[in-house]
PDB file of C-alpha atoms in Angstrom:
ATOM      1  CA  UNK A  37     207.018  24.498  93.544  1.00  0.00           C
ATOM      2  CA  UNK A  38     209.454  23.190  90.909  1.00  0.00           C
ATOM      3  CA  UNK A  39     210.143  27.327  89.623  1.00  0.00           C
ATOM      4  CA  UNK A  40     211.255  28.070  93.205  1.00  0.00           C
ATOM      5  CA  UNK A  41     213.120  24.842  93.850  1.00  0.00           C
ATOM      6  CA  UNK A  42     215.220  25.674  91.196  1.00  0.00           C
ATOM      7  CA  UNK A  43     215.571  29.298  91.411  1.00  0.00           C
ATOM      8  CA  UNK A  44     218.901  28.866  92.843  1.00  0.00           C
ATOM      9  CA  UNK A  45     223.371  28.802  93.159  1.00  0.00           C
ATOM     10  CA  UNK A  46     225.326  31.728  92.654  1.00  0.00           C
ATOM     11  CA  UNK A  47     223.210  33.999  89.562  1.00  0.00           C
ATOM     12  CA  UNK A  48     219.536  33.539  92.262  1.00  0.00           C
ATOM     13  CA  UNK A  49     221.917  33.990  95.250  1.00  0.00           C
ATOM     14  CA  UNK A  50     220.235  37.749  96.079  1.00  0.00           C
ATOM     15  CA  UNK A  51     216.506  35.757  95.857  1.00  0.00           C
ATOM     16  CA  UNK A  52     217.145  32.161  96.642  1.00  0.00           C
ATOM     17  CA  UNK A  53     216.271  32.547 100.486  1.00  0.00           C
ATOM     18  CA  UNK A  54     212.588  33.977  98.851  1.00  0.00           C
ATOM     19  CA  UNK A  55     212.354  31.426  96.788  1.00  0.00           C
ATOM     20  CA  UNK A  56     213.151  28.918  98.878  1.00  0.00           C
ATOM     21  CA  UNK A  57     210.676  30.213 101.312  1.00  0.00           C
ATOM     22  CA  UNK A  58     208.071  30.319  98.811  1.00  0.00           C
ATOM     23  CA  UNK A  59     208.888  26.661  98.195  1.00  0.00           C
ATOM     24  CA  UNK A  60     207.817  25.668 101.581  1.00  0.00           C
ATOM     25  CA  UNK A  61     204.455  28.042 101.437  1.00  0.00           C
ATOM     26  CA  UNK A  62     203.944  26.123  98.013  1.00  0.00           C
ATOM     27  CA  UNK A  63     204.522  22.524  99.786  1.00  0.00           C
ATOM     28  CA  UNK A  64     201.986  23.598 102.628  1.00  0.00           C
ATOM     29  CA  UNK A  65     199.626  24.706 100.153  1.00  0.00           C
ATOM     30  CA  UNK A  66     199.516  21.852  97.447  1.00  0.00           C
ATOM     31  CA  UNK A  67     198.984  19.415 101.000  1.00  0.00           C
ATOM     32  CA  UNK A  68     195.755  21.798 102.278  1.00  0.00           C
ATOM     33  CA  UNK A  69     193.917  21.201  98.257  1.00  0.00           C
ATOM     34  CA  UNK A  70     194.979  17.685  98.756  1.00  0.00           C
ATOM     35  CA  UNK A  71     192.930  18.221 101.944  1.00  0.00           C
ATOM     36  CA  UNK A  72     190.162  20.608 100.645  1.00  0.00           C
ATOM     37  CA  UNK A  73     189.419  17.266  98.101  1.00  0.00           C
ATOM     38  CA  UNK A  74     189.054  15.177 100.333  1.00  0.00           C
ATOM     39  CA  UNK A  75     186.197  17.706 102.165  1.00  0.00           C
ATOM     40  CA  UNK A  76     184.276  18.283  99.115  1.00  0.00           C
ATOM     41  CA  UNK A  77     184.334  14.685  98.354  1.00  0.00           C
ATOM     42  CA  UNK A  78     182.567  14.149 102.113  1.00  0.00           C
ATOM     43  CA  UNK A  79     180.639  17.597 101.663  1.00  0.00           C
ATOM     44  CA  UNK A  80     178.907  15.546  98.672  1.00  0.00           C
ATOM     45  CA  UNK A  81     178.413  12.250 100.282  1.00  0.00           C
ATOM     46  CA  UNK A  82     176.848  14.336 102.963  1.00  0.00           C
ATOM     47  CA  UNK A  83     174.593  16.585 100.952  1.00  0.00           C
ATOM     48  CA  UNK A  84     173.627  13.064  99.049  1.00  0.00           C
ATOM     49  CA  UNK A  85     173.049  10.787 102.014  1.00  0.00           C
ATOM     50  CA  UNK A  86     171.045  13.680 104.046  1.00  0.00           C
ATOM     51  CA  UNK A  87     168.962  13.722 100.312  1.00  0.00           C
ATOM     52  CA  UNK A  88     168.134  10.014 100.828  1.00  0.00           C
ATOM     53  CA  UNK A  89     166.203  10.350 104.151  1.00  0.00           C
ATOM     54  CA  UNK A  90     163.558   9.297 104.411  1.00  0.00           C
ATOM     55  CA  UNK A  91     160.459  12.078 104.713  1.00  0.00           C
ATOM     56  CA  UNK A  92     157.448  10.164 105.430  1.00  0.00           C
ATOM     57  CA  UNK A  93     156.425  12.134 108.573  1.00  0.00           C
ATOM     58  CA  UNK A  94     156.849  15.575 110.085  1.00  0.00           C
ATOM     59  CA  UNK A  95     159.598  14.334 112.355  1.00  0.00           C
ATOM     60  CA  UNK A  96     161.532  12.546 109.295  1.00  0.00           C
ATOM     61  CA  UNK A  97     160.814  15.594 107.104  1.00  0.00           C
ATOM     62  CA  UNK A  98     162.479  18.325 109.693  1.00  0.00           C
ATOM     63  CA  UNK A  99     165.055  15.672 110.203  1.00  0.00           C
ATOM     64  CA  UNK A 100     165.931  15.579 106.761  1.00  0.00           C
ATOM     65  CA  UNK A 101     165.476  19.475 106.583  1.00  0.00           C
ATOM     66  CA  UNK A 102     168.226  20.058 108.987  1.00  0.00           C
ATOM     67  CA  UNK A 103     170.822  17.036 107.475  1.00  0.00           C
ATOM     68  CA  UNK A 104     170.474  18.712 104.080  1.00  0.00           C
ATOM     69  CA  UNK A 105     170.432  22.502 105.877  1.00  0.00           C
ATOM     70  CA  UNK A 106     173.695  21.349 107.089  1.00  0.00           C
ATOM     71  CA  UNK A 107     175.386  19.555 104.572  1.00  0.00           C
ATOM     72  CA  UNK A 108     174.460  22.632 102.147  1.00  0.00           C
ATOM     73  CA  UNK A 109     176.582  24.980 104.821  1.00  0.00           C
ATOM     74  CA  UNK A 110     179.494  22.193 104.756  1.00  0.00           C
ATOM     75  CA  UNK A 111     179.233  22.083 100.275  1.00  0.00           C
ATOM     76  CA  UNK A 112     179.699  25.813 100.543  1.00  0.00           C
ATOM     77  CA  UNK A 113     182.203  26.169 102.897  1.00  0.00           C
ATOM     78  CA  UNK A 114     184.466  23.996 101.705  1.00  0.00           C
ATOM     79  CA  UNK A 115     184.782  25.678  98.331  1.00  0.00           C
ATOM     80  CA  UNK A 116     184.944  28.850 100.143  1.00  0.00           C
ATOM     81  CA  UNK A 117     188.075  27.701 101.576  1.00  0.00           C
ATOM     82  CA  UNK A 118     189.646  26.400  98.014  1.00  0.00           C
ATOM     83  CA  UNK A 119     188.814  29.979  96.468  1.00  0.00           C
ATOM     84  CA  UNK A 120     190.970  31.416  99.782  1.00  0.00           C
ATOM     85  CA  UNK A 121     193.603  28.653  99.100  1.00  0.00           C
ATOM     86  CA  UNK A 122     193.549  29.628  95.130  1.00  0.00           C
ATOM     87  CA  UNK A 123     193.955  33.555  96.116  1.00  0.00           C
ATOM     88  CA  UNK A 124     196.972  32.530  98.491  1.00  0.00           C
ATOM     89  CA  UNK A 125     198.739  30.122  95.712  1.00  0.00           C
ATOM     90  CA  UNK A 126     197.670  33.136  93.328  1.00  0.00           C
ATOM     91  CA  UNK A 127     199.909  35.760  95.899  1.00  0.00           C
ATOM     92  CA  UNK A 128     202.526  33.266  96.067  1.00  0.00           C
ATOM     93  CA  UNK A 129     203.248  32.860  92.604  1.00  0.00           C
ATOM     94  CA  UNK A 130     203.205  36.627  91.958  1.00  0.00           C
ATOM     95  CA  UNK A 131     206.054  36.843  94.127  1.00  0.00           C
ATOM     96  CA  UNK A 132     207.492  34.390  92.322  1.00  0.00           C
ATOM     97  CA  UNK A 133     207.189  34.686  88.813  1.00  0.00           C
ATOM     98  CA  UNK A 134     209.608  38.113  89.102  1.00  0.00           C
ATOM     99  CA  UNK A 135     212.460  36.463  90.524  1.00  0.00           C
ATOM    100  CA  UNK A 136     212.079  32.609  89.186  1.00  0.00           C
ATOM    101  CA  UNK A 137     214.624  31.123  86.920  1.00  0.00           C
ATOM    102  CA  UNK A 138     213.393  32.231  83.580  1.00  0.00           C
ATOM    103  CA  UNK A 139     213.495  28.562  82.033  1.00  0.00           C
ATOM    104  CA  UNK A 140     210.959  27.527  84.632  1.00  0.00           C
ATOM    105  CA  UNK A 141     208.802  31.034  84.347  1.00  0.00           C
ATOM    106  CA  UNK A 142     206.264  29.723  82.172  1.00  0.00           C
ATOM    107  CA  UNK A 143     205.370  27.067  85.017  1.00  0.00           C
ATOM    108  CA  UNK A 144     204.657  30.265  87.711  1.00  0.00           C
ATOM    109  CA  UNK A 145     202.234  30.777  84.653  1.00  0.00           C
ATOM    110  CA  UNK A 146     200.954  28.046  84.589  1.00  0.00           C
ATOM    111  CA  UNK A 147     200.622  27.629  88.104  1.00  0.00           C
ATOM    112  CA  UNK A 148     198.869  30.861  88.123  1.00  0.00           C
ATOM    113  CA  UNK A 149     196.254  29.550  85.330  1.00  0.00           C
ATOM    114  CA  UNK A 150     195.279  26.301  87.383  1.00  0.00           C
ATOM    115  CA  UNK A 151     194.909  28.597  90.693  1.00  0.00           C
ATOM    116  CA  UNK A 152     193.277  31.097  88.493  1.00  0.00           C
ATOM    117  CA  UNK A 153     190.740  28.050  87.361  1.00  0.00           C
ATOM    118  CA  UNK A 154     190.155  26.181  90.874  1.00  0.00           C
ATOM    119  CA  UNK A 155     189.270  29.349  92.298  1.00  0.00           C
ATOM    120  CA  UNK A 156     186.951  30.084  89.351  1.00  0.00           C
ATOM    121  CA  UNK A 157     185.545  26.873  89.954  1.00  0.00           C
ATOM    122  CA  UNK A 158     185.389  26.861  93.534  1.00  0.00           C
ATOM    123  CA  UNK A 159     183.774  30.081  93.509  1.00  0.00           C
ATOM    124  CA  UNK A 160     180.672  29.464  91.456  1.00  0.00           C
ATOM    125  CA  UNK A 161     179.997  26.155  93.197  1.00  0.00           C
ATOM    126  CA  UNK A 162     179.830  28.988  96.584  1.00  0.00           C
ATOM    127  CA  UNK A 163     177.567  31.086  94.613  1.00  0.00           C
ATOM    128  CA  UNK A 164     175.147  28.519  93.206  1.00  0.00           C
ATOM    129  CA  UNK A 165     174.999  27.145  96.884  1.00  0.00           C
ATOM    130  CA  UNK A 166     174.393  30.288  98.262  1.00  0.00           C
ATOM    131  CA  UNK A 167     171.539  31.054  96.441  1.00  0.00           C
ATOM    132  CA  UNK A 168     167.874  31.980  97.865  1.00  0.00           C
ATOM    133  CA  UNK A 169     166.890  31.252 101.146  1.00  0.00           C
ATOM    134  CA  UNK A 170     169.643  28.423 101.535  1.00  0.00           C
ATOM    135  CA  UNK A 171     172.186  30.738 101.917  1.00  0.00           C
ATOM    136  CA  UNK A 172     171.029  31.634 104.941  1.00  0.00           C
ATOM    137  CA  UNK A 173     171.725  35.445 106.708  1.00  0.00           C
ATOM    138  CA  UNK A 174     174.981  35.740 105.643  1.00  0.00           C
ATOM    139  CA  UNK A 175     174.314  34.816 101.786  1.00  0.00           C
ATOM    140  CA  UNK A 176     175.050  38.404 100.466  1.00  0.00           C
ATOM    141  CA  UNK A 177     177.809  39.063 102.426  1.00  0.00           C
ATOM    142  CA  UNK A 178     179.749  35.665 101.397  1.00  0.00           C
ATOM    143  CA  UNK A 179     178.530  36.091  98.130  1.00  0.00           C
ATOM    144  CA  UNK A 180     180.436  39.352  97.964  1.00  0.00           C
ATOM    145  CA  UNK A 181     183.403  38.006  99.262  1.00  0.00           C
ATOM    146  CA  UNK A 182     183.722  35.622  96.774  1.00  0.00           C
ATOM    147  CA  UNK A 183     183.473  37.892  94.079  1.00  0.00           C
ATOM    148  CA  UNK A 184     185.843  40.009  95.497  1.00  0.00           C
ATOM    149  CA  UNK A 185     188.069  36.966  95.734  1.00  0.00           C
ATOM    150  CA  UNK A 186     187.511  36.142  92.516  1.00  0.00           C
ATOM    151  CA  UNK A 187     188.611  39.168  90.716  1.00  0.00           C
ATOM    152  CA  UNK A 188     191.664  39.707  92.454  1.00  0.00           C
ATOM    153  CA  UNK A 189     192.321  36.142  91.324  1.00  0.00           C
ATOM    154  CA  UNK A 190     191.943  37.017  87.642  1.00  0.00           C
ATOM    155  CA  UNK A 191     194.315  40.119  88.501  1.00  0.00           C
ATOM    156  CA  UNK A 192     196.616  38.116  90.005  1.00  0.00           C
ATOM    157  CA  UNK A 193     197.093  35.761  87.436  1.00  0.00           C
ATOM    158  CA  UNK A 194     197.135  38.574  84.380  1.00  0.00           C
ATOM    159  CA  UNK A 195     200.113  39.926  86.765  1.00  0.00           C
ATOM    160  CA  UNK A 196     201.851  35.990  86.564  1.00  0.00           C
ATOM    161  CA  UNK A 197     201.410  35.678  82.805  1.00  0.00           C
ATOM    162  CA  UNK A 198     202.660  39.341  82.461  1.00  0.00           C
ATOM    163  CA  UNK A 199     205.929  38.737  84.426  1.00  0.00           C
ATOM    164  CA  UNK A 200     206.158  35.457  82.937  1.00  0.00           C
ATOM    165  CA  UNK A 201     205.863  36.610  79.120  1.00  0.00           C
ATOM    166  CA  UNK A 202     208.435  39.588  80.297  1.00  0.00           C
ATOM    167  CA  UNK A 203     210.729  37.256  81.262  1.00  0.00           C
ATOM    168  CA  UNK A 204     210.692  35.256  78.675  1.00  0.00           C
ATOM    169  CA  UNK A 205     211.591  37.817  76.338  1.00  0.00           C
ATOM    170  CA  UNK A 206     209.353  36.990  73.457  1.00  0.00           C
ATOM    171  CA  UNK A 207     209.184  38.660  70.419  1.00  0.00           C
ATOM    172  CA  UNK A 208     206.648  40.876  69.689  1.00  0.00           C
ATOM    173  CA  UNK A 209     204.611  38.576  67.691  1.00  0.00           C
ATOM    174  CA  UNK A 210     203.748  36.265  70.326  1.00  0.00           C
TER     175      UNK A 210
END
């Protein structure tokens, strides 16, 4: 956010209207992991109160079957949704980091390195829920989807630290 807030005035005048746009993408973005915390936090408490049923009788034990059935669906989709958010934030600052004011580039790196590691971390929590049976039908399919996710996450962000280290003009030695 703060690279394309000040990727501006008269030398940024050709990009500032992308930047500034970006900006507001960035905004929206940084508010929906604000979000996406606050939904793992419940997926947990979920997941951990549907663990503490009780499971005495048949009834109690389906009941408690289902609760954790459903919070496990909740754990995984939530994370799903942070990997999606991470890949966005990922696109974002690949736009960016070409056209950012080069004193602030090494932040669209940076940026890209803490997207780069919430969707890294996201994604395995999506693959170590989906395992087995729990996964349900569609385990293999969302498995794959993470994965594919995942690595254009880690190209994304070799693309940020690329543009970023080109822009800073660093000597060779770096």
């Amino acid at each position: 956010s703060m690279s394309a807030g000040y990727t501006t005035g008269e030398k940024y005048q050709a990009v500032e209207a992308q930047a500034q746009d970006l900006l507001k993408h960035f905004e929206d973005l940084r508010a929906r992991f604000s979000g996406l915390i606050d939904a793992d936090i419940g997926a947990y408490q979920a997941y951990s109160a549907a663990a503490k049923l009780p499971k005495q009788t048949e009834a109690e034990k389906a009941a408690r079957k289902q609760a954790i059935a459903q919070a496990m669906e909740l754990a995984t989709q939530v994370p799903e949704r942070m990997v999606a958010a991470a890949l966005e934030g990922l696109e974002l600052a690949a736009k960016l980091a070409p056209i950012c004011h080069p004193n602030l580039v090494s932040d669209a790196a940076v940026a890209g390195y803490a997207l780069e590691a919430a969707a890294r971390g996201a994604g395995i929590q999506v693959l170590a829920n989906l395992k087995g049976p729990a996964g349900g039908t569609r385990a293999a399919e969302r498995r794959k989807e993470v994965r594919a996710q995942l690595a254009a996450c880690r190209r994304l962000c070799a693309q940020i630290e690329t543009e970023s280290v080109k822009a800073l003009k660093l000597p060779d030695d770096t």
